[in-house]
Amino acid sequence: SSGINAEYGGPYQQEQRSDYRDYSSSRDRESGRDAGDRRHSPDRYKYRETASKSAQIFVRNIPFTLGNQQLRDFFRHAGHILDCNVMLDKEGRSRGCGTVRFESSADCDRAINMFHRAYLQGREIEVRIDN
């Protein structure tokens, strides 16, 4: 015998606990759903997928004379653009950076590969995924 009490069963033994608390919401209890159903649902991972597969890029060092439409025209070769925005200060002047939102993350990756460290009106721009 190894000296371990057979009745104990070790640290991983499942036991009935008197201090068990049910953390499921009252809505789950009313509908008859088990809290574990939600934990293993594929819907649980939807937010994480969209967050990691961002379809928006951040562009630095763009010329101060560049507008939204000109930035859109420059990046349209990478894919379908949903939104394009040059950031402005309080006086309405360009801050020299902007964002471009694409239809898919593949278009976003293509834009980074095509235009990172490219020259736009004599300035070397930096393109990266927007956080």
Short mmCIF file of C-alpha atoms in Angstrom, two decimals:
data_model
loop_
_atom_site.label_atom_id
_atom_site.label_comp_id
_atom_site.label_asym_id
_atom_site.label_seq_id
_atom_site.Cartn_x
_atom_site.Cartn_y
_atom_site.Cartn_z
CA SER A 1 0.00 0.00 0.00
CA SER A 2 1.25 3.51 -0.76
CA GLY A 3 0.22 4.95 2.58
CA ILE A 4 -2.65 7.02 1.15
CA ASN A 5 -6.01 6.56 2.78
CA ALA A 6 -8.28 4.78 0.28
CA GLU A 7 -11.34 6.55 1.61
CA TYR A 8 -9.86 9.99 0.82
CA GLY A 9 -9.51 9.38 -2.93
CA GLY A 10 -6.92 12.08 -3.58
CA PRO A 11 -7.12 15.81 -4.31
CA TYR A 12 -9.12 15.33 -7.53
CA GLN A 13 -11.99 13.42 -6.04
CA GLN A 14 -15.38 14.84 -6.90
CA GLU A 15 -17.42 15.44 -3.85
CA GLN A 16 -20.72 16.98 -2.96
CA ARG A 17 -19.96 20.45 -1.69
CA SER A 18 -22.28 22.19 0.70
CA ASP A 19 -21.00 25.63 -0.35
CA TYR A 20 -21.93 25.14 -4.05
CA ARG A 21 -23.26 28.35 -5.61
CA ASP A 22 -25.27 28.60 -8.79
CA TYR A 23 -23.89 31.52 -10.78
CA SER A 24 -26.21 31.12 -13.75
CA SER A 25 -28.57 33.98 -14.35
CA SER A 26 -32.21 33.77 -13.36
CA ARG A 27 -33.08 33.95 -17.08
CA ASP A 28 -31.13 30.70 -17.65
CA ARG A 29 -32.93 28.97 -14.79
CA GLU A 30 -36.34 30.12 -16.06
CA SER A 31 -35.69 28.92 -19.60
CA GLY A 32 -34.37 25.59 -18.36
CA ARG A 33 -30.95 26.14 -19.93
CA ASP A 34 -27.88 24.93 -18.15
CA ALA A 35 -25.14 27.51 -17.59
CA GLY A 36 -22.69 25.07 -19.21
CA ASP A 37 -24.56 25.32 -22.52
CA ARG A 38 -23.44 28.92 -22.93
CA ARG A 39 -19.86 28.11 -21.99
CA HIS A 40 -19.40 25.68 -24.87
CA SER A 41 -21.45 27.55 -27.43
CA PRO A 42 -19.71 28.61 -30.65
CA ASP A 43 -21.26 32.07 -30.13
CA ARG A 44 -18.85 32.55 -27.23
CA TYR A 45 -15.94 32.94 -29.65
CA LYS A 46 -17.54 35.34 -32.15
CA TYR A 47 -16.30 38.52 -30.47
CA ARG A 48 -12.76 37.20 -30.19
CA GLU A 49 -12.65 36.27 -33.88
CA THR A 50 -13.80 39.69 -35.01
CA ALA A 51 -11.39 41.41 -32.64
CA SER A 52 -8.34 39.50 -33.84
CA LYS A 53 -9.36 39.64 -37.50
CA SER A 54 -9.61 43.41 -37.67
CA ALA A 55 -10.48 44.88 -41.05
CA GLN A 56 -9.28 48.40 -40.24
CA ILE A 57 -5.85 49.89 -40.77
CA PHE A 58 -4.13 52.90 -39.24
CA VAL A 59 -2.03 55.05 -41.59
CA ARG A 60 0.71 57.35 -40.25
CA ASN A 61 2.71 60.13 -41.84
CA ILE A 62 0.23 61.00 -44.58
CA PRO A 63 0.60 64.43 -46.21
CA PHE A 64 -1.26 67.21 -44.41
CA THR A 65 -2.90 68.27 -47.67
CA LEU A 66 -4.53 64.85 -48.20
CA GLY A 67 -8.30 64.55 -47.73
CA ASN A 68 -10.61 61.61 -47.10
CA GLN A 69 -11.36 61.01 -50.79
CA GLN A 70 -7.69 61.10 -51.78
CA LEU A 71 -6.83 58.59 -49.04
CA ARG A 72 -9.70 56.38 -50.23
CA ASP A 73 -8.47 56.58 -53.85
CA PHE A 74 -4.94 55.61 -52.78
CA PHE A 75 -6.04 52.48 -50.84
CA ARG A 76 -8.86 51.32 -53.16
CA HIS A 77 -6.44 49.03 -55.03
CA ALA A 78 -6.17 46.83 -51.94
CA GLY A 79 -9.89 46.00 -51.72
CA HIS A 80 -13.39 47.24 -51.03
CA ILE A 81 -13.33 50.20 -48.61
CA LEU A 82 -16.24 50.71 -46.23
CA ASP A 83 -14.99 53.85 -44.47
CA CYS A 84 -12.05 56.21 -44.70
CA ASN A 85 -11.17 58.98 -42.27
CA VAL A 86 -8.31 61.48 -42.04
CA MET A 87 -7.96 62.64 -38.43
CA LEU A 88 -8.32 66.37 -37.86
CA ASP A 89 -7.38 68.66 -34.99
CA LYS A 90 -9.73 71.19 -33.33
CA GLU A 91 -9.08 73.78 -36.06
CA GLY A 92 -9.94 71.28 -38.81
CA ARG A 93 -6.38 70.71 -40.01
CA SER A 94 -5.05 67.24 -40.78
CA ARG A 95 -3.12 65.49 -38.01
CA GLY A 96 -1.13 63.49 -40.59
CA CYS A 97 -2.79 60.15 -39.86
CA GLY A 98 -6.01 58.33 -40.59
CA THR A 99 -7.92 55.06 -40.68
CA VAL A 100 -9.27 52.96 -43.51
CA ARG A 101 -11.87 50.24 -42.86
CA PHE A 102 -12.12 47.43 -45.39
CA GLU A 103 -14.83 44.87 -46.07
CA SER A 104 -12.62 41.96 -45.01
CA SER A 105 -9.47 41.26 -43.06
CA ALA A 106 -7.91 39.83 -46.25
CA ASP A 107 -8.27 43.27 -47.90
CA CYS A 108 -6.71 44.78 -44.79
CA ASP A 109 -3.71 42.43 -44.95
CA ARG A 110 -3.33 43.17 -48.66
CA ALA A 111 -3.26 46.92 -47.97
CA ILE A 112 -0.53 46.48 -45.37
CA ASN A 113 1.56 44.36 -47.73
CA MET A 114 1.07 46.77 -50.64
CA PHE A 115 1.42 50.13 -48.94
CA HIS A 116 3.50 49.86 -45.76
CA ARG A 117 6.56 52.11 -46.24
CA ALA A 118 5.24 53.26 -49.63
CA TYR A 119 5.54 56.89 -50.69
CA LEU A 120 2.47 59.10 -50.91
CA GLN A 121 3.10 62.61 -52.27
CA GLY A 122 6.75 62.41 -51.23
CA ARG A 123 6.16 61.06 -47.69
CA GLU A 124 6.88 57.52 -46.55
CA ILE A 125 3.68 56.23 -44.93
CA GLU A 126 3.36 53.58 -42.25
CA VAL A 127 0.42 51.19 -42.42
CA ARG A 128 -0.57 48.79 -39.62
CA ILE A 129 -3.62 47.09 -38.15
CA ASP A 130 -5.72 49.53 -36.12
CA ASN A 131 -6.20 48.45 -32.51
#
